[in-house]
Structure formats: structure tokens, C-alpha cells
Amino acid sequence: MKKRELKSAAGLLFSLCAFVCLFFAGCKTLSLQNKQIDLFTLFDDGADVYLHIPVNEANKSFVRNLVNSWTDDVNESDLNNMLNRTEEIAAAFFIEWGANLKSTVKFQLASRGKYPSLLINAGLTKKNGWTDVSEKAADMILNRKRHSNNIELASPDNNHIFISNKDVLSMQKKYFLSLISPVSVLDWPSLPGENTALPVRTLMDDAELVSVYMPTAGSLLPKMVGSPIELGIKYAAGTLKSYKEDHAIVTLKLQMSDERSLKIAEKLFRFAVLGTNIIVKQDRGTVLILDNFVVWPAALTGLLQKKR
């Protein structure tokens, strides 16, 4: 695949965040009570990949290299400013596949941090490709910015940024609704554990590691590596751990649909990783683990592994 076609979810995520933070250091404050909300409840239904990135010191060097691998438009000072202001980022990616396995990616992103309202109006200007968009919902006027490349951004308070090339307005509506009443949540599955099941949602709250959940892994993972086949995978969930500055070690758990699918997938993956340090092993139940493979920023989507 071409490099542009291999844009990773994480790479795209941080590139867009950094792009936005070039222009502003904060967002408008609304006179609403600040409330810790579940960022994943803001996204539309039907995403193919969910990603959570805790922006901590252990992840920052990897994040910097991740951004730099996808764009040359972010200087170190701007990027460090963004990272220092942001505590966590959640994202949902909606992937449409066309001829020859070429993909179109729509995304919704929500970040949480500390963003003082200083430069948003000065930075997100018409000169820089941004226009103001307003829409009335119930008794509120929801304001957002729209860029000429079809990206929209909203900043509902001093603690959140929403950005999307799919639908920001729906995120705004869900956010304000969540301040006054419970909102629906994703139907998160659970992986078999030693004593009890491990909810994938708990995994996605990891305070140290980048975490990923793929509800359509059976078709998504093969397509990521250029194969049209579909495997009997119900879903996949895993973590990325920083390794040697600009790389990450990935551990991925695949919940297979049945014992037969487990055995087939195990054989296929064992053959595919011959000559590498990648570990393929069965876990409890019908879970297959892919462990100890190293990815670098420009190859995350293709799940290409780098030999040590």
C-alpha cells in the first residue's frame, strides 16, 4: 500500500490534534458545570476502530515521532504545547473500503485537558481556512469551526476539544445532554480472565498504555495487510507500549468466534510471522494473542512489524 493509504488511526489522530493546536491554545468557556464524561459516549455508532491515548511522559516521545511521520507542518514547540495541555485523547474511526482495498477514513476525536481560552478566534480565522458555523439545538446555539478541507472543530468548554471530518455537531449535542442526564454507552464486550472476565472498556481506561478496540477485526485486520479474506474474529483489543523512542510494542488479543476459527487463525499467523520475534499463542477460551511485535509510526495501520 502507498504511504498515504497506510495512515494509522493513531497517526491520523495526533496529526490532526497537532494541526489544530498550531492555531489555538484553548477554547471558549460556557457557563455549565464541568463534569467528567465518558469520551466514548460522544461518538456515532458503527466505528471500526476505537483508540484511547493517555498523554503521559512515557508516551510523549512516541507521540512526537508519530506526528512527525505524518506531517512536516508541526514544529516542536507547538507540539510540546499541545502535549503538555492534553491529558487524554479518545477517537473513533469509520473505514469504508473501495476497489483494490483502498480505504476512506472518517473520524471523530475528543480530547480532554486544560485549554485556556486565549487564541481560538485569532488562530482559527478565514485566512487560515476556517469559517464559523452555528446551529440551534433546543435552547442552545452550538458554535463550531469548519475548515476548507472538511474538518470541523468545536470547543464546548475549557477542558474539551472535538474534531471530526464526519460529524462534530452530533458530538456537541451528546456532550451537553450528558451534563444533565445519562447517555447511552457502547456495548463493550469482555475478554476471558483468570478469575473473572476483563471488560474491554476497562482496558480502554488504561492510564499508562495506548489502547485499541476493533469491533470489526475479522474483516478489518486482513484488509489492513492487503488481504480480502475474512477471519472468524469477533473483535480485537490490545495495548501499545512505547519502545526505543519512536516505536511501540503491540499486544493484541483476538476473540475468535469458535475453536475452529481459533486453530485456523493460529496457523495462519504462525506462518506469517516466521523469522520474527512475534509471539502467537492461545489464551483462555477462544482468544488468540499476538504479542511482542514492534511497529513504527508510519506503519501502524498496515500492522507491519519491525524486526529487532
Coordinates of C-alpha atoms in Angstrom, one line a residue:
M1 CA 0.0 0.0 0.0
K2 CA 1.1 3.6 -0.5
K3 CA 2.1 5.6 2.5
R4 CA -1.0 7.8 2.4
E5 CA -3.1 4.7 2.3
L6 CA -1.4 3.3 5.4
K7 CA -2.2 6.3 7.6
S8 CA -2.7 4.8 11.0
A9 CA -5.6 5.6 13.3
A10 CA -3.1 6.9 15.9
G11 CA -1.0 8.7 13.4
L12 CA -4.0 10.5 11.9
L13 CA -5.3 11.2 15.3
F14 CA -2.2 13.0 16.6
S15 CA -1.5 14.8 13.3
L16 CA -5.0 16.4 13.4
C17 CA -4.6 17.3 17.1
A18 CA -1.3 18.9 16.5
F19 CA -2.6 20.7 13.4
V20 CA -5.4 22.2 15.4
C21 CA -3.2 23.2 18.3
L22 CA -1.0 25.2 16.0
F23 CA -3.7 27.7 15.9
F24 CA -5.0 27.9 19.4
A25 CA -4.2 27.2 23.0
G26 CA -7.6 26.9 24.3
C27 CA -11.3 27.1 23.8
K28 CA -14.4 29.1 24.8
T29 CA -15.8 28.7 28.3
L30 CA -19.6 28.0 28.7
S31 CA -21.4 28.7 32.0
L32 CA -22.1 25.0 32.5
Q33 CA -21.0 22.8 35.4
N34 CA -17.8 20.9 34.5
K35 CA -18.4 17.2 34.6
Q36 CA -16.2 14.2 33.9
I37 CA -17.8 12.5 30.9
D38 CA -17.1 9.3 29.1
L39 CA -15.5 10.5 25.8
F40 CA -16.5 7.3 24.0
T41 CA -20.2 8.1 24.5
L42 CA -19.8 11.1 22.2
F43 CA -19.1 9.1 19.1
D44 CA -21.5 7.9 16.4
D45 CA -22.4 4.2 16.2
G46 CA -20.7 1.8 14.0
A47 CA -17.0 2.7 14.3
D48 CA -14.4 0.1 13.1
V49 CA -11.6 1.2 15.5
Y50 CA -11.7 2.9 18.9
L51 CA -8.5 4.4 20.3
H52 CA -7.5 5.8 23.7
I53 CA -4.2 7.6 24.3
P54 CA -3.2 8.8 27.7
V55 CA -0.8 11.6 27.1
N56 CA 1.8 10.9 29.8
E57 CA 5.6 11.3 29.9
A58 CA 6.1 7.6 28.8
N59 CA 4.1 8.1 25.6
K60 CA 5.3 11.6 24.6
S61 CA 8.4 10.7 22.6
F62 CA 6.4 8.1 20.7
V63 CA 3.7 10.6 20.1
R64 CA 6.1 13.2 18.7
N65 CA 7.5 10.7 16.3
L66 CA 4.1 9.6 15.3
V67 CA 3.0 13.2 14.4
N68 CA 6.3 13.9 12.6
S69 CA 5.9 10.7 10.5
W70 CA 2.7 12.1 9.0
T71 CA 3.2 15.8 8.8
D72 CA 6.0 18.3 8.4
D73 CA 3.8 21.2 9.4
V74 CA 4.2 20.9 13.2
N75 CA 7.1 22.5 15.0
E76 CA 8.5 21.1 18.2
S77 CA 7.3 24.0 20.4
D78 CA 3.7 23.8 19.1
L79 CA 3.6 20.0 19.6
N80 CA 5.1 20.2 23.1
N81 CA 2.5 22.8 24.0
M82 CA -0.3 20.5 22.8
L83 CA 1.1 17.5 24.7
N84 CA 1.5 19.5 27.9
R85 CA -2.1 20.7 27.8
T86 CA -3.7 17.4 26.9
E87 CA -4.4 14.6 29.4
E88 CA -6.1 12.0 27.2
I89 CA -7.5 11.6 23.7
A90 CA -10.2 9.2 22.5
A91 CA -11.1 8.6 18.9
A92 CA -13.4 6.6 16.7
F93 CA -12.6 5.7 13.1
F94 CA -15.1 4.7 10.4
I95 CA -13.4 2.9 7.5
E96 CA -15.0 2.5 4.1
W97 CA -13.3 0.1 1.7
G98 CA -13.3 0.6 -2.1
A99 CA -11.8 -1.1 -5.1
N100 CA -8.3 -2.6 -4.6
L101 CA -8.7 -2.3 -0.9
K102 CA -8.3 1.5 -0.9
S103 CA -9.9 3.0 2.2
T104 CA -11.6 6.2 3.1
V105 CA -11.4 7.1 6.8
K106 CA -13.9 9.2 8.7
F107 CA -13.0 10.0 12.3
Q108 CA -14.4 11.6 15.4
L109 CA -11.9 12.8 18.1
A110 CA -12.3 14.1 21.6
S111 CA -9.5 15.3 23.8
R112 CA -9.5 16.2 27.5
G113 CA -7.1 18.6 29.1
K114 CA -6.6 22.2 30.1
Y115 CA -7.2 24.7 27.3
P116 CA -7.3 28.4 28.4
S117 CA -9.5 30.5 26.1
L118 CA -6.9 32.8 24.5
L119 CA -6.2 32.3 20.9
I120 CA -9.0 30.4 19.3
N121 CA -10.6 33.3 17.5
A122 CA -7.3 34.7 16.5
G123 CA -6.0 31.4 15.1
L124 CA -9.0 29.7 13.5
T125 CA -9.6 32.5 11.0
K126 CA -10.9 32.7 7.5
K127 CA -7.4 33.5 6.3
N128 CA -6.3 30.1 7.7
G129 CA -9.2 28.3 6.0
W130 CA -11.7 28.4 8.9
T131 CA -15.3 29.7 8.9
D132 CA -17.9 30.0 11.7
V133 CA -20.8 27.6 11.7
S134 CA -23.8 27.9 14.2
E135 CA -26.8 25.7 14.7
K136 CA -29.6 25.9 17.2
A137 CA -30.4 22.9 19.3
A138 CA -33.1 23.1 21.9
D139 CA -32.3 26.3 23.8
M140 CA -28.7 26.5 22.9
I141 CA -26.7 27.8 20.0
L142 CA -23.9 25.4 19.1
N143 CA -20.9 27.0 17.5
R144 CA -18.2 25.3 15.7
K145 CA -15.4 26.0 13.2
R146 CA -15.2 24.4 9.7
H147 CA -12.0 24.2 7.7
S148 CA -11.8 24.2 3.9
N149 CA -10.5 20.6 4.0
N150 CA -13.9 19.5 5.5
I151 CA -12.7 19.2 9.1
E152 CA -14.8 20.7 11.8
L153 CA -13.9 21.7 15.3
A154 CA -15.8 22.5 18.4
S155 CA -14.7 23.6 21.9
P156 CA -17.6 23.3 24.4
D157 CA -15.6 24.3 27.5
N158 CA -12.1 24.8 28.9
N159 CA -11.5 21.1 29.1
H160 CA -12.5 19.6 25.8
I161 CA -11.8 19.7 22.1
F162 CA -13.9 17.9 19.5
I163 CA -12.7 17.5 15.9
S164 CA -14.0 15.4 13.0
N165 CA -14.3 15.1 9.3
K166 CA -17.6 13.2 9.9
D167 CA -19.9 14.9 12.4
V168 CA -19.0 17.3 15.2
L169 CA -22.5 18.6 15.7
S170 CA -23.7 15.2 17.0
M171 CA -20.7 15.2 19.4
Q172 CA -21.7 18.6 20.7
K173 CA -25.3 17.5 21.3
K174 CA -24.3 14.4 23.1
Y175 CA -21.9 16.3 25.3
F176 CA -24.5 18.8 26.5
L177 CA -27.1 16.1 27.0
S178 CA -24.6 14.2 29.1
L179 CA -24.3 17.1 31.5
I180 CA -27.9 16.8 32.5
S181 CA -28.8 13.1 32.1
P182 CA -27.3 9.7 31.4
V183 CA -26.4 8.9 27.8
S184 CA -26.2 5.5 26.1
V185 CA -22.9 3.7 26.1
L186 CA -21.3 1.3 23.8
D187 CA -22.0 -2.4 24.2
W188 CA -18.4 -3.2 25.3
P189 CA -17.5 -7.0 25.3
S190 CA -15.4 -8.8 27.9
L191 CA -12.3 -10.9 27.5
P192 CA -11.9 -14.2 29.5
G193 CA -9.8 -13.5 32.6
E194 CA -8.0 -15.7 35.2
N195 CA -10.7 -15.3 37.8
T196 CA -13.3 -13.1 36.1
A197 CA -13.9 -11.6 32.7
L198 CA -12.0 -8.4 31.7
P199 CA -14.3 -5.7 30.3
V200 CA -12.7 -4.2 27.2
R201 CA -14.0 -0.8 28.5
T202 CA -11.7 -1.3 31.5
L203 CA -8.8 -1.9 29.1
M204 CA -9.6 1.3 27.3
D205 CA -9.2 3.2 30.6
D206 CA -5.5 2.3 31.0
A207 CA -3.8 5.3 32.4
E208 CA -0.4 4.3 31.0
L209 CA -0.7 2.5 27.7
V210 CA -2.3 3.4 24.4
S211 CA -5.3 1.0 23.9
V212 CA -7.3 0.0 20.9
Y213 CA -10.5 -1.9 20.3
M214 CA -11.6 -3.2 16.9
P215 CA -15.2 -4.5 16.8
T216 CA -14.9 -5.4 13.1
A217 CA -11.5 -7.1 13.4
G218 CA -12.5 -10.1 11.4
S219 CA -12.6 -8.1 8.2
L220 CA -10.5 -5.1 9.2
L221 CA -7.2 -6.8 10.2
P222 CA -6.9 -8.8 6.9
K223 CA -7.7 -5.7 4.8
M224 CA -5.1 -3.7 6.7
V225 CA -2.4 -6.0 5.4
G226 CA -3.9 -6.2 1.9
S227 CA -5.9 -9.4 2.1
P228 CA -9.6 -9.6 1.0
I229 CA -10.3 -12.7 3.2
E230 CA -12.3 -12.6 6.4
L231 CA -11.3 -14.3 9.6
G232 CA -13.6 -15.6 12.3
I233 CA -12.6 -12.9 14.7
K234 CA -15.4 -11.4 16.8
Y235 CA -13.3 -8.4 17.9
A236 CA -9.8 -7.5 18.9
A237 CA -8.4 -5.4 21.8
G238 CA -4.9 -4.6 22.8
T239 CA -2.3 -2.1 24.0
L240 CA 0.7 -0.3 22.6
K241 CA 3.8 0.3 24.8
S242 CA 6.5 2.8 23.9
Y243 CA 9.7 1.2 22.8
K244 CA 13.0 2.8 21.8
E245 CA 11.7 6.3 21.4
D246 CA 9.8 6.2 18.1
H247 CA 8.5 2.6 18.2
A248 CA 5.9 0.7 20.1
I249 CA 5.4 -2.9 21.2
V250 CA 1.9 -4.1 20.5
T251 CA 0.0 -6.8 22.3
L252 CA -3.3 -7.8 20.7
K253 CA -6.0 -10.2 21.9
L254 CA -8.3 -11.7 19.3
Q255 CA -11.6 -13.1 20.4
M256 CA -12.3 -15.8 17.9
S257 CA -15.8 -16.9 17.0
D258 CA -15.2 -20.6 17.8
E259 CA -12.5 -23.3 18.3
R260 CA -12.2 -24.0 14.6
S261 CA -11.6 -20.3 13.8
L262 CA -9.0 -20.2 16.6
K263 CA -7.0 -23.1 15.1
I264 CA -7.1 -21.7 11.6
A265 CA -6.1 -18.2 12.7
E266 CA -3.3 -19.5 14.8
K267 CA -1.8 -21.5 11.9
L268 CA -2.1 -18.5 9.6
F269 CA -0.4 -16.1 12.0
R270 CA 2.3 -18.5 13.0
F271 CA 3.2 -18.9 9.3
A272 CA 3.1 -15.2 8.7
V273 CA 5.5 -14.3 11.5
L274 CA 8.2 -16.9 10.7
G275 CA 11.6 -15.4 11.2
T276 CA 10.4 -12.7 13.6
N277 CA 10.2 -12.3 17.3
I278 CA 6.4 -12.1 17.3
I279 CA 4.7 -14.5 19.6
V280 CA 1.5 -16.2 18.7
K281 CA -0.3 -18.1 21.4
Q282 CA -3.6 -19.3 22.7
D283 CA -5.1 -17.7 25.7
R284 CA -8.2 -18.6 27.8
G285 CA -11.3 -19.7 25.9
T286 CA -11.0 -19.0 22.2
V287 CA -8.7 -16.0 22.5
L288 CA -5.6 -15.7 20.4
I289 CA -2.7 -13.5 21.5
L290 CA -0.3 -11.7 19.1
D291 CA 2.5 -10.3 21.3
N292 CA 5.9 -8.8 21.0
F293 CA 5.7 -7.2 17.6
V294 CA 7.1 -3.8 17.1
V295 CA 5.5 -1.1 14.9
W296 CA 6.8 2.3 13.9
P297 CA 4.6 5.4 13.3
A298 CA 4.4 5.2 9.5
A299 CA 3.3 1.5 9.6
L300 CA 0.7 1.2 12.3
T301 CA -2.3 0.7 10.0
G302 CA -0.6 -2.0 8.0
L303 CA 0.5 -3.7 11.2
L304 CA 3.9 -4.2 9.6
Q305 CA 6.3 -5.4 12.2
K306 CA 9.9 -4.3 12.6
K307 CA 12.4 -6.9 13.4
R308 CA 14.6 -6.1 16.4

